[in-house]
mmCIF file of C-alpha atoms in Angstrom:
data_model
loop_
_atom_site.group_PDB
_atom_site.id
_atom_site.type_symbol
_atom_site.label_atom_id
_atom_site.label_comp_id
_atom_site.label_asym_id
_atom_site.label_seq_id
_atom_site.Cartn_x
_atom_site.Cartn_y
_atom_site.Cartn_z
ATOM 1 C CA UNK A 878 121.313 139.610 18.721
ATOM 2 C CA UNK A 879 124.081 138.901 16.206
ATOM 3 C CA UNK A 880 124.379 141.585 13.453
ATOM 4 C CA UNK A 881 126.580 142.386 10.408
ATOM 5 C CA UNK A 882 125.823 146.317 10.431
ATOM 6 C CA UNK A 883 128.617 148.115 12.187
ATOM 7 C CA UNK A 884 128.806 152.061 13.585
ATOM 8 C CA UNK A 885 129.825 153.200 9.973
ATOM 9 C CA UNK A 886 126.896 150.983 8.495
ATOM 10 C CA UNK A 887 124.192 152.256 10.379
ATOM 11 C CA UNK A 888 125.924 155.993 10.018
ATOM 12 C CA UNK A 889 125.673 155.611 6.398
ATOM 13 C CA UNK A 890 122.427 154.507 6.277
ATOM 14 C CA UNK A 891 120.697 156.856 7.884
ATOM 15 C CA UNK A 892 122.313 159.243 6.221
ATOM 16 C CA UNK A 893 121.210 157.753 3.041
ATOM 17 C CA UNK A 894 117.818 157.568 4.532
ATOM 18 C CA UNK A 895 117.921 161.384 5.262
ATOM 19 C CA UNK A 896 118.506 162.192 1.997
ATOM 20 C CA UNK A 897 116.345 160.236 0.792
ATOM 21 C CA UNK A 898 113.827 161.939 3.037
ATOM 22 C CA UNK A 899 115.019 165.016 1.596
ATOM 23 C CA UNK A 900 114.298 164.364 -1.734
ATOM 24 C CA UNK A 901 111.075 162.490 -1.031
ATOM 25 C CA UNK A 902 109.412 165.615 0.872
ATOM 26 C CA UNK A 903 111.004 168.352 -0.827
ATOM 27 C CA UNK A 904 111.596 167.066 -4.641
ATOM 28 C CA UNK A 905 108.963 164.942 -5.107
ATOM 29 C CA UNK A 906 105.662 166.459 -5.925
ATOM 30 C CA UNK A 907 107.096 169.538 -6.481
ATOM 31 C CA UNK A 908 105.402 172.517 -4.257
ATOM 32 C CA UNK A 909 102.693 173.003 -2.056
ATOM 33 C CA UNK A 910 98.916 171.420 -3.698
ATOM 34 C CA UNK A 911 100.739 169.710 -6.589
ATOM 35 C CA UNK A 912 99.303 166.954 -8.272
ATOM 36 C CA UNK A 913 101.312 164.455 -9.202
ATOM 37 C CA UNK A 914 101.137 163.037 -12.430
ATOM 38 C CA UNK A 915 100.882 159.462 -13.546
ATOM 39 C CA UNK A 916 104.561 159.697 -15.596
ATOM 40 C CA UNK A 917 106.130 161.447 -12.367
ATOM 41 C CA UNK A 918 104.887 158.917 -9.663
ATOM 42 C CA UNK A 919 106.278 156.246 -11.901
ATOM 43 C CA UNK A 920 109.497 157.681 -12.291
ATOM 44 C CA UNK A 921 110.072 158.619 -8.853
ATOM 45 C CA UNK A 922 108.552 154.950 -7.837
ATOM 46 C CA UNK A 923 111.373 153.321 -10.597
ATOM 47 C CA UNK A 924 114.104 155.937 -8.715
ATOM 48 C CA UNK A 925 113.428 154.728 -5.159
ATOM 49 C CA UNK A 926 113.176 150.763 -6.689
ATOM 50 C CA UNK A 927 116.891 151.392 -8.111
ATOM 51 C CA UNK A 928 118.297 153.066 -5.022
ATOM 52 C CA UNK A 929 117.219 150.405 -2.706
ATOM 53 C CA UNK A 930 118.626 147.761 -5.324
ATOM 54 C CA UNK A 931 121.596 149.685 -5.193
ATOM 55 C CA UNK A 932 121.654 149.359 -1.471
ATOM 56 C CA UNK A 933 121.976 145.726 -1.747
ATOM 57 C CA UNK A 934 124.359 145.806 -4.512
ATOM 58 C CA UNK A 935 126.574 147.297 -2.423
ATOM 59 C CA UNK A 936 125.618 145.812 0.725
ATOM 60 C CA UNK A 937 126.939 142.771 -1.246
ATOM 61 C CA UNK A 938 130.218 143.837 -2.746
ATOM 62 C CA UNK A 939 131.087 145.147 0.988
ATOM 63 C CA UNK A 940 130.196 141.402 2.506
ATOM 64 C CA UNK A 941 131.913 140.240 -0.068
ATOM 65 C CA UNK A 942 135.069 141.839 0.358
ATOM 66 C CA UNK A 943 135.443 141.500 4.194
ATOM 67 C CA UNK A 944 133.060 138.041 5.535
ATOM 68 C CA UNK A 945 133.217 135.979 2.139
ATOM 69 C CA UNK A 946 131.214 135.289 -0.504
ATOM 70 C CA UNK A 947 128.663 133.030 1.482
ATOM 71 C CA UNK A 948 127.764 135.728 3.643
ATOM 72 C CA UNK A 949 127.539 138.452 1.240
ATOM 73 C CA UNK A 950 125.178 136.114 -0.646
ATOM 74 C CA UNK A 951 123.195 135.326 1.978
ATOM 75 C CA UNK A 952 122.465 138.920 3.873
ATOM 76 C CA UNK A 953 122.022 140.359 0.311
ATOM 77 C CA UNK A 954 119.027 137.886 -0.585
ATOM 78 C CA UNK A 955 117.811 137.786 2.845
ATOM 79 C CA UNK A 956 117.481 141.612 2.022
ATOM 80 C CA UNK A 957 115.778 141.427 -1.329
ATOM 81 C CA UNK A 958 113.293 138.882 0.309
ATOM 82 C CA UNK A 959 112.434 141.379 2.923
ATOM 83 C CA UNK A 960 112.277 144.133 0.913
ATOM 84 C CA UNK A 961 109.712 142.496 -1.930
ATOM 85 C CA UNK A 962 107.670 141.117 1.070
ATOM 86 C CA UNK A 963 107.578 144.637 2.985
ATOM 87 C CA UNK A 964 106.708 146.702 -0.634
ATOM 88 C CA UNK A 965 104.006 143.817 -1.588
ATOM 89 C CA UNK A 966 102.429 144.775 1.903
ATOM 90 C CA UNK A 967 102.582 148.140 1.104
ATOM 91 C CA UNK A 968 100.829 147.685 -1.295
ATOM 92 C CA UNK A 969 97.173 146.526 1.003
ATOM 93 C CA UNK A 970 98.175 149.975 2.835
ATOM 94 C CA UNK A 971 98.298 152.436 -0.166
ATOM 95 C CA UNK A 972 94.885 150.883 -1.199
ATOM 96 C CA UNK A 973 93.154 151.455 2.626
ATOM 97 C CA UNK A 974 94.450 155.054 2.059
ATOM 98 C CA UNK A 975 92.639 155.591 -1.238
ATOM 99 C CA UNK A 976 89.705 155.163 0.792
ATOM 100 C CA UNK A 977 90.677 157.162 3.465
ATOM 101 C CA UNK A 978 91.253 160.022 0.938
ATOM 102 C CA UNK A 979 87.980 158.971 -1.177
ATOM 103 C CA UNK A 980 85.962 158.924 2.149
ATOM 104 C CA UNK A 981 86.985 162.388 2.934
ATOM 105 C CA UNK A 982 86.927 163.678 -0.096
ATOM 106 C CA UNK A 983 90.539 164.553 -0.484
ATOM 107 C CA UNK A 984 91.597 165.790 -3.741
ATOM 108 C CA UNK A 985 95.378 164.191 -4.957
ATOM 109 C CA UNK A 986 97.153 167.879 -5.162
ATOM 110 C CA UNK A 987 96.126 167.918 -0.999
ATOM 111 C CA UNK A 988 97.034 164.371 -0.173
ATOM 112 C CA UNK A 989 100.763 165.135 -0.916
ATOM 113 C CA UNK A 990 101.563 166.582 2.864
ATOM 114 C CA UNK A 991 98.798 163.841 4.632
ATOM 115 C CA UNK A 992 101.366 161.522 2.896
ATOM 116 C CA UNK A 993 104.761 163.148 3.877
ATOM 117 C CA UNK A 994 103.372 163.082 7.631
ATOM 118 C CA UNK A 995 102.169 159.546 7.012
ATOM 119 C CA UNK A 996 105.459 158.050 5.885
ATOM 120 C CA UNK A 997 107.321 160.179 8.466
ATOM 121 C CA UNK A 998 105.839 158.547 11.422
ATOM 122 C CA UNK A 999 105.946 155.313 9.317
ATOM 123 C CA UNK A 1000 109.600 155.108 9.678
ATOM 124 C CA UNK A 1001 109.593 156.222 13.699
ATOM 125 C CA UNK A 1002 106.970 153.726 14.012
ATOM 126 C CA UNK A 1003 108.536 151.226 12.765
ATOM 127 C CA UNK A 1004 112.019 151.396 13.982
ATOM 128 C CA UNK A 1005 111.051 151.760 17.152
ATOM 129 C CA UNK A 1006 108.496 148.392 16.676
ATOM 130 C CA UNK A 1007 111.993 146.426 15.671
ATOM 131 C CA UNK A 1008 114.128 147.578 17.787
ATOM 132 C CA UNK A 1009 111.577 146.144 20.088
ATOM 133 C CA UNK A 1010 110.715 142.964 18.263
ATOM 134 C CA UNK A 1011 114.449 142.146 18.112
ATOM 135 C CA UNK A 1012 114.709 142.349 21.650
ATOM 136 C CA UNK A 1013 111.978 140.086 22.236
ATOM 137 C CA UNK A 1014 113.117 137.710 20.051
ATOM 138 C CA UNK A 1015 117.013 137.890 21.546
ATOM 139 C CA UNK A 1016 114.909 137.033 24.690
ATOM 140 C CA UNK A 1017 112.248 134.631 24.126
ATOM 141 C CA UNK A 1018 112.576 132.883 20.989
ATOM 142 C CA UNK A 1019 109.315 130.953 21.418
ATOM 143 C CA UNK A 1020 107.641 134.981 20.136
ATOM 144 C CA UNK A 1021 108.578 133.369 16.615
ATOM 145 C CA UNK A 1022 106.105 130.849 17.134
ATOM 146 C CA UNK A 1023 103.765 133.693 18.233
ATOM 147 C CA UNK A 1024 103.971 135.601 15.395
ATOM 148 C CA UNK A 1025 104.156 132.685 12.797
ATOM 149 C CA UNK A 1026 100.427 131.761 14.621
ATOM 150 C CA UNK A 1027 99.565 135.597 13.833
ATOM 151 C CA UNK A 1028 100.893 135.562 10.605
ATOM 152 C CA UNK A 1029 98.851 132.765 9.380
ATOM 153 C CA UNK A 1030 95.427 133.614 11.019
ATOM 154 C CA UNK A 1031 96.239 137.266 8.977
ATOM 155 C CA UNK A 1032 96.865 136.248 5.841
ATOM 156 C CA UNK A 1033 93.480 133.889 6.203
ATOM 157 C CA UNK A 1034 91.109 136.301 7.494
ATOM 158 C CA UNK A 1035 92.501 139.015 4.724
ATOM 159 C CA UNK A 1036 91.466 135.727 2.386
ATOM 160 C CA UNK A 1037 88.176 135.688 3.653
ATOM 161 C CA UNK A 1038 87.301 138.992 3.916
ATOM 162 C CA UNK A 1039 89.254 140.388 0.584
ATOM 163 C CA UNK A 1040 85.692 141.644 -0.993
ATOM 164 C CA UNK A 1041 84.610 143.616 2.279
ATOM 165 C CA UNK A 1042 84.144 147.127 2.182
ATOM 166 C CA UNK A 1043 85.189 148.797 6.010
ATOM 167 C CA UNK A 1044 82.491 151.035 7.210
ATOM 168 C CA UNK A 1045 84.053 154.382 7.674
ATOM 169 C CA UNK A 1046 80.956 156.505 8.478
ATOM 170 C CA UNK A 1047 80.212 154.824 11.523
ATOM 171 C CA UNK A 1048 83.997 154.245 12.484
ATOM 172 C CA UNK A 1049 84.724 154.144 16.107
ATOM 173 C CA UNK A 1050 87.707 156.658 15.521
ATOM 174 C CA UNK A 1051 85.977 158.875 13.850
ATOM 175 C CA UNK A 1052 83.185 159.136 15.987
ATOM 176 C CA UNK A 1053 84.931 159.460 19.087
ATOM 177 C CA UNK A 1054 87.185 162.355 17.091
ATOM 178 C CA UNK A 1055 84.027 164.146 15.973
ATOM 179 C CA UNK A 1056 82.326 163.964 19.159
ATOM 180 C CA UNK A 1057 85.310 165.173 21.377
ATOM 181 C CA UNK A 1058 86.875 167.917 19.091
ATOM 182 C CA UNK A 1059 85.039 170.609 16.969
ATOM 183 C CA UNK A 1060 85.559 169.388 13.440
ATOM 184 C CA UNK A 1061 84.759 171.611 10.084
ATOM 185 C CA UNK A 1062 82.585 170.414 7.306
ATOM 186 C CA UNK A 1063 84.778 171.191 4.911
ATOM 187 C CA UNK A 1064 88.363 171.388 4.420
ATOM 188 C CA UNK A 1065 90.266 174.252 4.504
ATOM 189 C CA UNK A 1066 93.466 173.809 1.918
ATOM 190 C CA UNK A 1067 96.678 171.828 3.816
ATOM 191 C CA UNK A 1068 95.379 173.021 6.432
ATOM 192 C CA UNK A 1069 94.823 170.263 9.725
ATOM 193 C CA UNK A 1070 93.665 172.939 12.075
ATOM 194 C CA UNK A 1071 91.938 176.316 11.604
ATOM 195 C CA UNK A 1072 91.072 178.718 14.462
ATOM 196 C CA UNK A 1073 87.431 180.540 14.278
ATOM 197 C CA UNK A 1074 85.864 183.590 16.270
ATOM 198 C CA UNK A 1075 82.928 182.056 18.636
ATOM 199 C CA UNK A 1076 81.487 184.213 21.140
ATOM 200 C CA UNK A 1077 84.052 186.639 21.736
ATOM 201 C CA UNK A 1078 86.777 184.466 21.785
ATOM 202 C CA UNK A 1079 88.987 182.147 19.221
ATOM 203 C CA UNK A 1080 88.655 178.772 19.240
ATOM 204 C CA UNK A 1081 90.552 176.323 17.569
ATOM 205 C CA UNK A 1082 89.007 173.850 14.878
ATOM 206 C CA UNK A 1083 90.622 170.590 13.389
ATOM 207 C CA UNK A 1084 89.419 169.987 9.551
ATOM 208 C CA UNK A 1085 88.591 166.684 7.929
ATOM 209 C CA UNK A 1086 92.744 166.411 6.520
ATOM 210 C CA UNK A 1087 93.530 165.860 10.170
ATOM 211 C CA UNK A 1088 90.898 162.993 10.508
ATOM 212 C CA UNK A 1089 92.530 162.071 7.398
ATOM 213 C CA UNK A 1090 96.168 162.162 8.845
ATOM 214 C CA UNK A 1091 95.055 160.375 12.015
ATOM 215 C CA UNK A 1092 93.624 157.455 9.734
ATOM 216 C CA UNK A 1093 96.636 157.346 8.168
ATOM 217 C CA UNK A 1094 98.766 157.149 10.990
ATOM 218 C CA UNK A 1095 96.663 154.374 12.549
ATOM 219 C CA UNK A 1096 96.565 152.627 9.492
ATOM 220 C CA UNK A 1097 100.091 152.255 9.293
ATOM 221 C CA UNK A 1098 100.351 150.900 13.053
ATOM 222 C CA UNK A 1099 97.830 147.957 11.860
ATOM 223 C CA UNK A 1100 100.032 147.340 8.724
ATOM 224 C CA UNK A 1101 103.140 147.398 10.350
ATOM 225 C CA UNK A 1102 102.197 144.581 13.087
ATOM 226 C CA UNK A 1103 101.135 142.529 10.169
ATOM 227 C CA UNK A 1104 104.247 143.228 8.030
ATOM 228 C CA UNK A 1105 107.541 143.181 10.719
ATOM 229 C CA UNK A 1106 106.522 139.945 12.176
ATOM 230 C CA UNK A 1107 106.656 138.650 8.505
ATOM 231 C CA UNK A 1108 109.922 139.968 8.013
ATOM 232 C CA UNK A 1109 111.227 138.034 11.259
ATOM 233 C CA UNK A 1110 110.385 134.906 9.505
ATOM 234 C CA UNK A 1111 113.390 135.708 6.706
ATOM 235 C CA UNK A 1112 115.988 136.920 9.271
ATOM 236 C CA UNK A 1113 116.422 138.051 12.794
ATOM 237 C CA UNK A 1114 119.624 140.679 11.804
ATOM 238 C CA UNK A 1115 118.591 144.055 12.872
ATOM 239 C CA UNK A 1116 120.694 145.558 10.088
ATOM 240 C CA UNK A 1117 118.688 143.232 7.627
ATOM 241 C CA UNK A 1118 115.130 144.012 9.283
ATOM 242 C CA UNK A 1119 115.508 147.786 9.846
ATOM 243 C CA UNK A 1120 116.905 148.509 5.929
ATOM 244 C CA UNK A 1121 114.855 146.445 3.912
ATOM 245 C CA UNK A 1122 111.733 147.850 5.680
ATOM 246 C CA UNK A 1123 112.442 151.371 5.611
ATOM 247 C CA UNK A 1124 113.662 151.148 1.796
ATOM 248 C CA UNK A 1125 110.407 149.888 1.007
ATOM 249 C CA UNK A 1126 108.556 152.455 3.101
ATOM 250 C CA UNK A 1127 110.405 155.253 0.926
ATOM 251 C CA UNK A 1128 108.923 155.019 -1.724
ATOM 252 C CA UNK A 1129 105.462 154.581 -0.808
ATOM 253 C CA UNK A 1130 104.191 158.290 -1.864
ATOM 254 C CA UNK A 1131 105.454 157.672 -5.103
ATOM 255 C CA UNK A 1132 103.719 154.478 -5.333
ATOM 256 C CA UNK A 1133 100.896 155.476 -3.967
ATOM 257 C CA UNK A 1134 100.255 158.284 -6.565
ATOM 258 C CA UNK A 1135 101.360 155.716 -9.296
ATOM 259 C CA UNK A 1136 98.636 153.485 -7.669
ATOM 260 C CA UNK A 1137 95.644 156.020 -7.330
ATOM 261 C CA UNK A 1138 94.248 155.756 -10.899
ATOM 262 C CA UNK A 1139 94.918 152.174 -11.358
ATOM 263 C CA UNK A 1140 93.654 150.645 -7.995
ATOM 264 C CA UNK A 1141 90.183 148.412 -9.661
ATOM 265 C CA UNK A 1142 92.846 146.646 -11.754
ATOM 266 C CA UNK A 1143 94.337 145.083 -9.071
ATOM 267 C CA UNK A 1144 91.380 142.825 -7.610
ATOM 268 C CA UNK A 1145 92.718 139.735 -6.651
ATOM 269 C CA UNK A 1146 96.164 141.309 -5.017
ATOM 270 C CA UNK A 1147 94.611 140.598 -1.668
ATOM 271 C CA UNK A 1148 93.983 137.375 -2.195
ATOM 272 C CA UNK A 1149 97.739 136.910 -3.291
ATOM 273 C CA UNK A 1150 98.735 139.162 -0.230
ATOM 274 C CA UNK A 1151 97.185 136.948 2.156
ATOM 275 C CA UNK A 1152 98.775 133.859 0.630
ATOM 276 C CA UNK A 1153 102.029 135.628 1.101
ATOM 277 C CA UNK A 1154 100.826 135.988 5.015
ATOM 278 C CA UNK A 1155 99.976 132.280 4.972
ATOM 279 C CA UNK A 1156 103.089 131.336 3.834
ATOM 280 C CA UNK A 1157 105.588 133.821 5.934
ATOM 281 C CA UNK A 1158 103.719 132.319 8.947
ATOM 282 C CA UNK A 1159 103.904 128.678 8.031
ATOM 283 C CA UNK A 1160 107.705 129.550 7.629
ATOM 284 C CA UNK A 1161 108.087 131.056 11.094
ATOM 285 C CA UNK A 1162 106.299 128.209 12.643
ATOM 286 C CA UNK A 1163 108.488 125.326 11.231
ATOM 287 C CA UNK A 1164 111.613 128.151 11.671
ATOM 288 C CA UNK A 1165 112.676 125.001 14.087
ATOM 289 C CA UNK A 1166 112.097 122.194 11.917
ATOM 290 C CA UNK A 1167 112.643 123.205 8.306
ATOM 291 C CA UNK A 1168 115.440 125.543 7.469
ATOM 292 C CA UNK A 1169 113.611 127.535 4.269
ATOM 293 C CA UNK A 1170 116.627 129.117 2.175
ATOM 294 C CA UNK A 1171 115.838 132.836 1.920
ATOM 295 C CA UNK A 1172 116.011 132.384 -1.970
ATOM 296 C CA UNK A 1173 113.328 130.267 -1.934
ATOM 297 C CA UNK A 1174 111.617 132.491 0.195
ATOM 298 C CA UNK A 1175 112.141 135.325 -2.640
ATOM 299 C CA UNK A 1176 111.239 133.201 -5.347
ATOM 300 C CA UNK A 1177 107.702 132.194 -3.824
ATOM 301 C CA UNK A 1178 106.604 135.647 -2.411
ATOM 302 C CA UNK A 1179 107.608 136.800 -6.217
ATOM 303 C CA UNK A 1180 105.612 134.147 -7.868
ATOM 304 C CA UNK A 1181 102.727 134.774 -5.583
ATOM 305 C CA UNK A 1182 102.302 138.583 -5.927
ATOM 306 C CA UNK A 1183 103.638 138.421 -10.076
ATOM 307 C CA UNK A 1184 100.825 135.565 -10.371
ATOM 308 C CA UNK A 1185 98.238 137.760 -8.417
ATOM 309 C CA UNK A 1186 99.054 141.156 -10.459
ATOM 310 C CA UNK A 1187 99.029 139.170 -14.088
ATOM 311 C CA UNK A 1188 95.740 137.444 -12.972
ATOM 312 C CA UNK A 1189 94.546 140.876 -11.807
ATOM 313 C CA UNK A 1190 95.126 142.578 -14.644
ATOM 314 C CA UNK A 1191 93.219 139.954 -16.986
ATOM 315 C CA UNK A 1192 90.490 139.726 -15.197
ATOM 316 C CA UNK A 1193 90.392 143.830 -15.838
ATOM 317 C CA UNK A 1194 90.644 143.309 -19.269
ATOM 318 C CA UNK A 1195 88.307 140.585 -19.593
ATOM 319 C CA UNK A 1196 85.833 142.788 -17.319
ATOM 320 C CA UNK A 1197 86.454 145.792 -19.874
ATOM 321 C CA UNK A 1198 86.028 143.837 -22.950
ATOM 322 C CA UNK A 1199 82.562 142.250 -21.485
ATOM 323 C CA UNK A 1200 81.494 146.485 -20.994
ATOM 324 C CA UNK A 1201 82.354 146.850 -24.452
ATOM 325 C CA UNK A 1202 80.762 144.396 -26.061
ATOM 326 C CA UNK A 1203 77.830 144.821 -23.789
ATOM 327 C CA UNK A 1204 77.959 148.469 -25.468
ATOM 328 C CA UNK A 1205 78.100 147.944 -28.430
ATOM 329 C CA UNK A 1206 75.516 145.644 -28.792
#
């Protein structure tokens, strides 16, 4: 599979990505059971926005300097496609999480570490899923078609079933998890596991954060074979795949926490989610037929998710004028 990233290139960005790590688990959040404010998850959400910008600033001005101008213009949008359709997605996931944490009860300052685990085997996950997606593609190039047919029966089942609500009590997971491992009924601090003195001996007890993590974790894997198929549709460079996805995965702590107290405004974000699904998977299956710049591509999936977060937000302000009027009278 052709590629512009280079030994140096991928050296340097997961070196960036390490540090970025760095900051994300240590920095962020501050210590142990912190909340995280409103003003802090938006400023660490507007930090990891202008790093990955930065990214494909210079991803540019290094294109542009040794494969010409056409290139640099072309890897750097194909990029900032991939990147705005991977953080939209995101988007879907930090929602199913604040019902994860809202089913278990999980107060914010303890949903700091289920996150730093979450986005930890986010990025192993997912490199490893496009490593092997690449490879599949490099070998069959009919799996386009395959996931373009995915793609588009997503995006209009997510369509049809934006209002439902996913039953969490009687969850298969979850009651395989509780019926196979001794569970507490409460939760214990950061705590996943606790051990407890039964009988005469200790035995070892896992507490609702670790159903929590393992939600999380499984979560993600549903996400991410919704959301690297899509990103197929805009390129097929592994460079171009692997960094725009884990950019946007980054930052998704910080956006989740911006997120958390905001979530009701955003009602009709699925709906414009699954017309970004519709669309990706229309792309892939005329990838053959009709050569879709990846400009275009930007500019749609932009218009699509800015329409469905300014509709969003009136309706929310329509909705809260109604209460108050309803109120007052």
């Amino acid at each position: 599979m052709e590629t512009i990233g280079t030994g140096w290139m991928w050296a340097g960005f997961f070196g960036i990505v390490l540090a970025m790590l760095a900051v994300d688990l240590f920095v962020v959040g501050g210590g142990r059971q912190h909340r995280v404010s409103f003003r802090e998850a938006a400023t660490w959400s507007a930090v990891w926005v202008a790093v990955s910008l930065a990214f494909a600033a210079g991803l540019w001005g290094y294109l542009d300097g040794t494969l010409g101008r056409e290139i640099a213009n072309r890897k750097a949008l194909e990029f900032l496609t991939g990147y705005l359709i991977e953080k939209s997605l995101a988007v879907d996931n930090v929602f199913v999480w604040l019902m994860l944490f809202g089913f278990f009860a999980v107060p914010l300052e303890l949903q700091k570490r289920v996150l730093a685990f979450g986005v930890l085997g986010a990025i192993v996950l997912r490199t490893a899923m496009i490593f092997a997606g690449v490879w599949l593609i490099a070998k069959f190039h009919w799996i386009l078609y395959v996931f373009g047919a995915f793609l588009l029966f997503t995006g209009v089942k997510m369509w049809w079933f934006a209002e439902a609500q996913p039953d969490l009590a009687n969850n298969p997971l979850i009651r395989w998890l509780r019926g196979h491992m001794r569970i507490t009924d409460h939760l214990e601090g950061e705590r996943f596991f606790v051990m407890r003195r039964e009988g005469g001996r200790i035995v070892r007890y896992a507490t609702p954060l670790f159903l929590a993590l393992v939600l999380v974790e499984i979560s993600d894997v549903i996400f991410a074979v919704d959301s690297i198929p899509a990103i197929f549709a805009i390129t097929t460079d592994p460079f171009i795949v692997l960094t725009s996805n884990i950019f946007a995965i980054l930052g998704l702590r910080a956006m989740y926490f911006l997120l958390a107290g905001m979530a009701d405004r955003f009602s009709l974000l699925k709906y414009g989610l699954a017309l970004v699904l519709v669309f990706i998977g229309t792309k892939m299956l005329l990838i053959d037929v009709i050569k879709i710049p990846a400009l275009v591509s930007l500019v749609v999936v932009a218009m699509i998710i800015g329409g469905a977060i300014v509709l969003s937000l009136r309706r929310a302000a329509g909705a809260a004028e109604t209460a108050g009027e309803e109120r007052g009278a």
